[in-house]
């Protein structure tokens, strides 16, 4: 009787389990920390909004850093979590919105973040400061 090859060795890809919003959040926070995002805030939206479970707000020091943070984050989420994100605003680098479905990420330049003050709008939902670089 011939031995059968394991699916991985036969070139067959096994299905990846669907990541949870908490595992996506952890990956996002790790990526933002790796890329030196500043003033990272996570806001718990569970039970308060249909748009997602979490919102993360972070600041980059320049348009170039904001765009770089967003690009690296979406690449890491795709590679490590299998998450394909929708991205808006990367070209300008002032405010990049990354929608993973369960977690919404906003990366701002400092002046733009101060102007929109999303934390104030969502503070009752459960704000939690992650870093204060």
Short mmCIF file of C-alpha atoms in Angstrom, two decimals:
data_model
loop_
_atom_site.label_atom_id
_atom_site.label_comp_id
_atom_site.label_asym_id
_atom_site.label_seq_id
_atom_site.Cartn_x
_atom_site.Cartn_y
_atom_site.Cartn_z
CA UNK A 1 0.00 0.00 0.00
CA UNK A 2 1.48 3.37 -1.05
CA UNK A 3 1.76 6.14 1.51
CA UNK A 4 -0.19 9.29 0.72
CA UNK A 5 1.46 12.68 1.00
CA UNK A 6 0.34 15.20 3.58
CA UNK A 7 -1.66 18.07 2.03
CA UNK A 8 1.16 20.59 2.64
CA UNK A 9 3.77 18.45 0.92
CA UNK A 10 1.46 17.76 -2.00
CA UNK A 11 1.18 21.49 -2.71
CA UNK A 12 -2.37 21.76 -1.39
CA UNK A 13 -3.02 24.82 0.74
CA UNK A 14 -4.96 24.26 3.91
CA UNK A 15 -7.64 26.76 4.86
CA UNK A 16 -6.54 29.39 7.36
CA UNK A 17 -8.92 29.92 10.24
CA UNK A 18 -10.68 33.26 10.25
CA UNK A 19 -8.89 35.70 12.59
CA UNK A 20 -10.89 37.24 15.44
CA UNK A 21 -11.24 40.98 15.92
CA UNK A 22 -9.03 40.68 19.01
CA UNK A 23 -6.24 38.92 17.08
CA UNK A 24 -6.49 41.54 14.31
CA UNK A 25 -6.36 44.29 16.95
CA UNK A 26 -3.24 42.74 18.53
CA UNK A 27 -1.54 42.54 15.12
CA UNK A 28 -2.45 46.17 14.39
CA UNK A 29 -1.11 47.42 17.72
CA UNK A 30 2.11 45.46 17.24
CA UNK A 31 2.60 46.87 13.73
CA UNK A 32 1.94 50.43 14.88
CA UNK A 33 4.46 49.99 17.69
CA UNK A 34 7.05 48.54 15.29
CA UNK A 35 6.66 51.55 12.99
CA UNK A 36 6.87 54.13 15.80
CA UNK A 37 3.31 55.42 15.52
CA UNK A 38 2.60 57.91 18.29
CA UNK A 39 -0.31 58.44 20.69
CA UNK A 40 -2.01 55.15 19.81
CA UNK A 41 -5.54 54.87 21.18
CA UNK A 42 -7.86 51.86 20.92
CA UNK A 43 -11.60 52.32 21.33
CA UNK A 44 -13.96 49.43 22.06
CA UNK A 45 -16.99 49.70 19.76
CA UNK A 46 -18.53 46.30 20.55
CA UNK A 47 -22.24 46.69 21.18
CA UNK A 48 -22.12 50.39 20.28
CA UNK A 49 -21.56 50.50 16.54
CA UNK A 50 -22.21 48.35 13.50
CA UNK A 51 -19.04 49.60 11.78
CA UNK A 52 -16.71 47.28 13.69
CA UNK A 53 -15.55 45.95 17.05
CA UNK A 54 -12.58 48.25 17.53
CA UNK A 55 -11.30 51.62 16.36
CA UNK A 56 -7.61 52.46 16.55
CA UNK A 57 -6.30 55.99 16.18
CA UNK A 58 -2.60 56.75 15.75
CA UNK A 59 -0.34 59.59 14.68
CA UNK A 60 2.63 59.73 12.32
CA UNK A 61 5.03 62.66 12.41
CA UNK A 62 4.87 63.38 8.66
CA UNK A 63 2.87 62.52 5.55
CA UNK A 64 5.59 60.11 4.54
CA UNK A 65 5.49 58.29 7.89
CA UNK A 66 1.67 58.15 7.88
CA UNK A 67 1.68 56.54 4.41
CA UNK A 68 4.48 54.16 5.40
CA UNK A 69 2.72 53.08 8.60
CA UNK A 70 -0.45 52.37 6.61
CA UNK A 71 1.33 50.45 3.86
CA UNK A 72 3.31 48.27 6.25
CA UNK A 73 0.23 47.64 8.37
CA UNK A 74 -1.87 46.44 5.43
CA UNK A 75 0.99 44.26 4.17
CA UNK A 76 1.46 42.64 7.60
CA UNK A 77 -2.26 42.05 8.06
CA UNK A 78 -2.48 40.37 4.66
CA UNK A 79 0.62 38.23 5.20
CA UNK A 80 0.17 37.30 8.87
CA UNK A 81 -3.61 37.31 9.32
CA UNK A 82 -4.92 36.78 5.80
CA UNK A 83 -6.85 40.05 6.13
CA UNK A 84 -7.43 42.13 3.01
CA UNK A 85 -8.00 45.71 4.10
CA UNK A 86 -9.66 48.61 2.33
CA UNK A 87 -7.49 51.73 2.40
CA UNK A 88 -8.41 55.36 1.79
CA UNK A 89 -6.19 58.45 1.79
CA UNK A 90 -2.74 56.87 1.49
CA UNK A 91 -1.82 59.12 -1.44
CA UNK A 92 -2.12 62.34 0.57
CA UNK A 93 -0.66 60.97 3.78
CA UNK A 94 -2.68 63.35 5.96
CA UNK A 95 -5.29 60.86 7.15
CA UNK A 96 -5.28 57.21 6.15
CA UNK A 97 -8.27 55.05 6.97
CA UNK A 98 -7.75 51.28 7.01
CA UNK A 99 -10.87 49.11 7.24
CA UNK A 100 -10.28 45.46 8.11
CA UNK A 101 -13.98 44.77 8.56
CA UNK A 102 -13.72 44.24 12.34
CA UNK A 103 -11.17 46.94 13.19
CA UNK A 104 -11.07 50.46 11.77
CA UNK A 105 -7.68 52.19 11.88
CA UNK A 106 -7.11 55.92 11.46
CA UNK A 107 -3.53 57.15 11.00
CA UNK A 108 -3.19 60.94 11.07
CA UNK A 109 -0.63 63.67 10.84
CA UNK A 110 -0.73 65.56 14.19
CA UNK A 111 -2.51 68.66 12.84
CA UNK A 112 -5.21 66.63 11.10
CA UNK A 113 -5.82 64.47 14.16
CA UNK A 114 -6.20 67.58 16.31
CA UNK A 115 -8.66 69.08 13.81
CA UNK A 116 -11.00 66.05 13.63
CA UNK A 117 -10.68 64.90 17.27
CA UNK A 118 -12.21 61.47 16.69
CA UNK A 119 -11.38 60.43 20.26
CA UNK A 120 -13.80 63.02 21.63
CA UNK A 121 -16.60 61.74 19.42
CA UNK A 122 -16.01 58.10 20.41
CA UNK A 123 -14.76 58.54 24.01
CA UNK A 124 -18.03 57.30 25.59
CA UNK A 125 -17.53 54.01 23.73
CA UNK A 126 -14.55 53.07 25.88
CA UNK A 127 -11.24 54.76 25.11
CA UNK A 128 -7.97 53.11 26.06
CA UNK A 129 -4.59 54.74 25.45
CA UNK A 130 -2.03 52.23 24.25
CA UNK A 131 1.07 54.40 23.91
CA UNK A 132 2.00 57.97 24.58
CA UNK A 133 5.24 58.19 22.55
#
